[in-house]
């Protein structure tokens, strides 16, 4: 347990609700493992109070903050500075203290990039299919193009939302890499060997038997799948991938590495692979995930 003293630095999570977040486990464990005098807790912040909360945190000498739903967009107006990729995504989940305020980052996306790297999934020159077009898909579409994907197809029930993301990402990178389509467009795909990134909320517990595309043909033509959902640990999407003999990963490492990346930014340290693994094991225990 972290001992709290007069010298102890404080970090925390703002959002609503925040009480059941796994972030305190991630950061307090990392602080212990790295021997840092820092503790992390949660702060429930109501809509409309974000600016006040961020300014107050700075005045209280709080080292860093995470930001979760529903404040990832609203918080941007309260920042002193912002990382360019977080700015283009339009969502911030990590605040790093600077002299006169906080600088905002998007470590959700850094977390996914680290998960993909660890699993050997390379976006460079890849054919990518994004399922869903919410806030997560938007961030992931930016990541795909930034990492050099050859072509990204966003499939979404509401095709206008996919179009808006495609337009923004293409305009930002001055390319035509991202394309928006209704979900059924997979039936006329000419592409094969694609990386599928499942970003929709379909399949999230307790709707664990649901997924956006059931048709095995879609999975036969895929190379690998990553679901950003981690509860359940094996989603229907992952099951369908595996039934076709394709590797599939859940979003737990993305969650781990968004935390690790934030912790590194706040404390100016490098978390080792062994330390990250230790946190990962504790996260699985906390979430009741038994497999490997
Ligand atoms: P975020 O928090 O990431 O912004 P969101 O806005 O809730 O998430 O969007 C989640 C995604 O899941 C969206 O792409 C949504 O599709 P729509 O844009 O058409 O709403 C998708 N989604 C959620 N429930 C769905 C359902 N029952 N069928 C199809 N898609 C669904």
Coordinates of C-alpha atoms and ligand atoms in Angstrom, one line a residue:
X1 CA 0.0 0.0 0.0
X2 CA 1.3 3.5 -0.8
X3 CA 2.1 5.4 2.3
X4 CA 0.7 8.9 2.2
X5 CA 3.0 11.6 3.6
X6 CA 3.3 15.4 3.3
X7 CA 5.6 14.9 0.2
X8 CA 3.2 12.5 -1.6
X9 CA 2.2 13.7 -5.1
X10 CA -1.4 13.3 -6.1
X11 CA -2.8 12.2 -9.4
X12 CA -6.4 11.3 -10.2
X13 CA -9.3 10.6 -12.6
X14 CA -12.1 13.0 -13.4
X15 CA -15.3 11.7 -15.0
X16 CA -18.8 10.7 -14.0
X17 CA -19.1 8.0 -12.8
X18 CA -15.6 7.1 -11.7
X19 CA -16.0 5.0 -8.6
X20 CA -15.6 1.6 -10.3
X21 CA -12.6 2.6 -12.4
X22 CA -9.6 0.2 -12.6
X23 CA -7.2 3.2 -13.0
X24 CA -6.4 3.5 -9.2
X25 CA -5.2 -0.1 -9.3
X26 CA -3.0 0.5 -12.3
X27 CA -1.4 3.7 -11.0
X28 CA -1.0 2.8 -7.3
X29 CA 0.6 -0.5 -8.3
X30 CA 2.9 1.3 -10.7
X31 CA 3.9 3.8 -8.1
X32 CA 4.7 1.0 -5.7
X33 CA 6.7 -1.0 -8.3
X34 CA 8.7 2.1 -9.4
X35 CA 9.2 3.3 -5.8
X36 CA 7.5 6.6 -6.4
X37 CA 5.9 8.8 -3.7
X38 CA 2.6 9.2 -5.6
X39 CA -1.0 8.2 -5.0
X40 CA -4.0 8.1 -7.4
X41 CA -7.7 8.4 -6.6
X42 CA -10.9 9.3 -8.4
X43 CA -12.9 12.6 -8.5
X44 CA -16.5 12.6 -9.6
X45 CA -17.0 15.8 -11.6
X46 CA -20.4 16.9 -12.8
X47 CA -20.9 18.3 -16.4
X48 CA -20.2 22.0 -16.4
X49 CA -17.6 21.8 -13.6
X50 CA -14.7 20.5 -15.7
X51 CA -13.0 23.9 -16.2
X52 CA -13.3 24.6 -12.5
X53 CA -12.0 21.2 -11.6
X54 CA -8.9 21.4 -13.9
X55 CA -8.0 24.9 -12.7
X56 CA -8.5 23.8 -9.1
X57 CA -6.4 20.7 -9.6
X58 CA -3.6 22.9 -10.9
X59 CA -3.9 25.3 -8.0
X60 CA -3.7 22.3 -5.6
X61 CA -0.4 21.2 -7.2
X62 CA -1.9 18.0 -8.5
X63 CA 0.7 16.2 -10.7
X64 CA -1.5 14.8 -13.4
X65 CA -5.1 13.8 -14.2
X66 CA -6.9 11.2 -16.3
X67 CA -10.1 12.2 -17.9
X68 CA -12.9 9.8 -18.7
X69 CA -16.5 9.8 -20.0
X70 CA -18.2 12.2 -20.4
X71 CA -15.5 14.9 -20.2
X72 CA -12.9 13.9 -22.8
X73 CA -14.0 16.7 -25.2
X74 CA -15.1 19.3 -22.7
X75 CA -11.7 19.2 -21.0
X76 CA -9.9 20.6 -24.0
X77 CA -11.2 24.1 -23.4
X78 CA -9.6 24.0 -19.9
X79 CA -6.1 23.2 -21.1
X80 CA -2.9 25.3 -21.4
X81 CA -1.5 23.2 -24.2
X82 CA -2.4 20.1 -26.2
X83 CA -0.5 17.4 -28.1
X84 CA -1.2 17.7 -31.8
X85 CA -2.6 14.2 -32.3
X86 CA -5.0 14.6 -29.3
X87 CA -6.0 17.9 -30.8
X88 CA -6.9 16.4 -34.2
X89 CA -8.7 13.5 -32.5
X90 CA -10.6 16.0 -30.4
X91 CA -10.4 14.0 -27.2
X92 CA -8.0 14.1 -24.3
X93 CA -7.7 11.5 -21.5
X94 CA -4.5 12.6 -19.8
X95 CA -3.4 15.9 -18.4
X96 CA 0.3 16.5 -17.7
X97 CA 1.2 19.4 -15.4
X98 CA 3.1 22.4 -16.9
X99 CA 4.0 25.7 -15.2
X100 CA 0.7 27.5 -15.9
X101 CA -1.8 24.7 -16.5
X102 CA -2.1 21.2 -18.0
X103 CA -1.0 19.8 -21.4
X104 CA -3.5 17.3 -22.8
X105 CA -2.7 14.0 -24.4
X106 CA -4.7 11.0 -25.7
X107 CA -3.0 8.0 -24.2
X108 CA -6.0 5.8 -25.2
X109 CA -4.6 5.8 -28.6
X110 CA -1.0 5.4 -27.4
X111 CA -2.3 2.4 -25.5
X112 CA -3.8 0.8 -28.5
X113 CA -0.6 1.5 -30.5
X114 CA 1.4 -0.3 -27.8
X115 CA -1.0 -3.3 -27.7
X116 CA -0.8 -3.7 -31.5
X117 CA 3.0 -3.5 -31.4
X118 CA 3.2 -6.1 -28.6
X119 CA 0.9 -8.5 -30.5
X120 CA 2.9 -8.0 -33.7
X121 CA 0.0 -6.2 -35.6
X122 CA 1.5 -3.6 -37.9
X123 CA -0.7 -0.9 -39.4
X124 CA 2.0 0.2 -41.8
X125 CA 0.8 -0.4 -45.4
X126 CA -2.2 -2.4 -44.0
X127 CA -5.7 -2.9 -45.2
X128 CA -7.8 -2.0 -42.2
X129 CA -11.6 -2.4 -41.4
X130 CA -12.9 -0.4 -38.5
X131 CA -16.3 -1.5 -37.0
X132 CA -18.2 1.4 -35.5
X133 CA -17.9 5.1 -35.7
X134 CA -18.1 6.5 -32.2
X135 CA -15.4 8.4 -30.3
X136 CA -13.1 5.4 -30.1
X137 CA -13.3 4.8 -33.9
X138 CA -12.5 8.4 -34.5
X139 CA -9.3 8.2 -32.5
X140 CA -8.3 4.9 -34.0
X141 CA -8.9 6.1 -37.6
X142 CA -6.3 8.9 -36.9
X143 CA -3.9 6.3 -35.5
X144 CA -4.3 4.0 -38.6
X145 CA -3.4 6.8 -41.0
X146 CA -0.7 8.2 -38.8
X147 CA 0.9 4.7 -38.7
X148 CA 0.8 4.4 -42.5
X149 CA -2.3 2.2 -43.2
X150 CA -2.8 1.8 -47.0
X151 CA -6.6 1.9 -46.8
X152 CA -9.2 2.1 -43.9
X153 CA -12.9 1.2 -44.4
X154 CA -15.2 2.3 -41.6
X155 CA -18.3 0.2 -41.4
X156 CA -21.1 1.7 -39.3
X157 CA -24.9 1.5 -38.9
X158 CA -25.2 5.3 -39.2
X159 CA -23.1 5.8 -42.3
X160 CA -23.1 9.6 -41.8
X161 CA -21.0 9.2 -38.6
X162 CA -18.5 7.1 -40.5
X163 CA -18.4 9.8 -43.2
X164 CA -17.7 12.6 -40.8
X165 CA -14.7 10.7 -39.4
X166 CA -13.4 9.8 -42.8
X167 CA -13.7 13.4 -43.9
X168 CA -11.8 14.7 -40.9
X169 CA -9.0 12.2 -41.0
X170 CA -8.5 12.6 -44.8
X171 CA -8.5 16.4 -44.5
X172 CA -6.0 16.2 -41.6
X173 CA -3.6 14.0 -43.4
X174 CA -4.5 15.3 -46.9
X175 CA -5.2 11.9 -48.2
X176 CA -8.1 9.7 -49.4
X177 CA -7.1 6.7 -47.2
X178 CA -10.3 6.5 -45.2
X179 CA -13.6 5.4 -46.7
X180 CA -17.0 5.2 -45.0
X181 CA -19.5 2.4 -45.8
X182 CA -22.7 0.9 -44.3
X183 CA -22.1 -2.4 -42.5
X184 CA -23.4 -4.6 -45.3
X185 CA -20.7 -3.3 -47.6
X186 CA -18.5 -6.1 -46.4
X187 CA -20.5 -8.4 -48.7
X188 CA -19.0 -6.7 -51.8
X189 CA -15.4 -6.3 -50.4
X190 CA -12.7 -6.9 -52.9
X191 CA -10.1 -6.6 -50.2
X192 CA -8.7 -9.5 -48.2
X193 CA -6.1 -10.0 -45.4
X194 CA -7.5 -7.0 -43.5
X195 CA -6.9 -6.1 -39.9
X196 CA -10.3 -5.7 -38.1
X197 CA -10.5 -3.2 -35.3
X198 CA -13.8 -3.6 -33.4
X199 CA -14.6 -0.2 -31.8
X200 CA -18.4 -0.4 -31.4
X201 CA -20.1 -1.0 -28.1
X202 CA -21.9 -4.0 -29.6
X203 CA -20.8 -7.2 -27.7
X204 CA -20.1 -5.4 -24.4
X205 CA -21.3 -7.2 -21.3
X206 CA -24.1 -8.1 -20.7
X207 CA -24.8 -8.3 -24.5
X208 CA -21.9 -10.7 -24.8
X209 CA -23.6 -12.8 -27.5
X210 CA -23.9 -9.9 -30.0
X211 CA -21.6 -8.6 -32.7
X212 CA -21.9 -6.3 -35.7
X213 CA -21.2 -8.9 -38.4
X214 CA -22.1 -12.6 -37.9
X215 CA -21.3 -13.8 -41.4
X216 CA -18.3 -16.1 -41.4
X217 CA -17.2 -15.0 -44.9
X218 CA -16.2 -11.6 -43.4
X219 CA -13.9 -13.4 -40.9
X220 CA -12.5 -15.8 -43.4
X221 CA -11.0 -12.9 -45.4
X222 CA -9.6 -11.2 -42.3
X223 CA -6.0 -11.6 -41.1
X224 CA -6.3 -10.5 -37.4
X225 CA -8.9 -8.9 -35.1
X226 CA -8.6 -6.6 -32.1
X227 CA -11.7 -5.7 -30.1
X228 CA -11.4 -2.7 -27.8
X229 CA -13.9 -4.3 -25.5
X230 CA -12.4 -6.3 -22.5
X231 CA -15.5 -7.3 -20.7
X232 CA -16.2 -10.1 -21.6
X233 CA -12.6 -11.1 -22.1
X234 CA -13.5 -13.0 -25.2
X235 CA -16.2 -11.2 -27.2
X236 CA -18.4 -12.8 -29.8
X237 CA -16.3 -10.9 -32.4
X238 CA -13.1 -12.6 -31.1
X239 CA -14.9 -16.0 -31.1
X240 CA -15.9 -15.6 -34.7
X241 CA -12.3 -14.6 -35.7
X242 CA -10.9 -17.6 -33.8
X243 CA -13.4 -20.0 -35.4
X244 CA -11.7 -19.1 -38.7
X245 CA -8.3 -19.8 -37.2
X246 CA -7.4 -16.1 -37.0
X247 CA -5.7 -14.4 -34.0
X248 CA -8.0 -12.1 -32.0
X249 CA -7.2 -9.9 -29.0
X250 CA -9.3 -7.9 -26.5
X251 CA -8.9 -4.4 -25.2
X252 CA -7.3 -5.1 -21.9
X253 CA -3.8 -4.3 -23.0
X254 CA -5.0 -1.1 -24.5
X255 CA -6.4 -0.2 -21.1
X256 CA -3.2 -1.3 -19.4
X257 CA -1.0 0.8 -21.8
X258 CA -3.1 3.9 -21.7
X259 CA -2.4 3.9 -18.0
X260 CA 1.3 3.0 -18.4
X261 CA 1.7 5.8 -20.9
X262 CA 0.0 8.4 -18.6
X263 CA 2.1 7.3 -15.7
X264 CA 5.3 7.6 -17.7
X265 CA 4.3 11.2 -18.8
X266 CA 3.5 12.3 -15.3
X267 CA 6.6 10.9 -13.6
X268 CA 9.1 11.0 -16.5
X269 CA 10.0 7.4 -16.1
X270 CA 10.0 4.3 -18.3
X271 CA 7.8 1.4 -17.1
X272 CA 9.6 -1.9 -17.8
X273 CA 7.9 -4.9 -19.5
X274 CA 8.0 -6.8 -16.2
X275 CA 6.3 -4.0 -14.3
X276 CA 3.6 -3.7 -17.0
X277 CA 3.1 -7.5 -16.8
X278 CA 2.7 -7.4 -13.1
X279 CA 0.0 -4.7 -13.4
X280 CA -1.7 -6.7 -16.2
X281 CA -1.9 -9.8 -13.9
X282 CA -3.5 -7.7 -11.1
X283 CA -6.0 -6.2 -13.6
X284 CA -7.1 -9.6 -14.8
X285 CA -7.5 -10.7 -11.2
X286 CA -9.5 -7.6 -10.3
X287 CA -11.7 -8.1 -13.4
X288 CA -12.1 -11.8 -12.8
X289 CA -10.4 -12.8 -16.0
X290 CA -8.9 -16.3 -15.7
X291 CA -7.5 -17.2 -19.1
X292 CA -3.8 -16.8 -19.8
Ligands
LIG1 P1 -18.3 6.4 -28.2 O1 -18.5 6.4 -26.7 O2 -17.1 5.6 -28.6 O3 -18.5 7.7 -28.9 P2 -20.9 5.6 -29.2 O4 -21.2 6.9 -29.7 O5 -21.9 5.0 -28.2 O6 -19.5 5.4 -28.6 O7 -20.8 4.6 -30.4 C1 -20.6 3.3 -30.3 C2 -20.6 2.7 -31.7 O8 -21.3 1.5 -31.6 C3 -21.3 3.5 -32.8 O9 -20.6 3.3 -34.0 C4 -22.7 2.9 -32.9 O10 -23.3 3.0 -34.1 P3 -24.2 4.3 -34.6 O11 -23.2 5.3 -34.9 O12 -25.0 3.8 -35.7 O13 -25.0 4.6 -33.4 C5 -22.4 1.5 -32.6 N1 -23.5 0.8 -32.1 C6 -24.0 0.8 -30.8 N2 -25.1 0.0 -30.7 C7 -25.3 -0.5 -31.9 C8 -26.3 -1.5 -32.5 N3 -27.2 -2.0 -31.7 N4 -26.2 -1.8 -33.8 C9 -25.2 -1.3 -34.6 N5 -24.3 -0.4 -34.1 C10 -24.3 0.0 -32.8

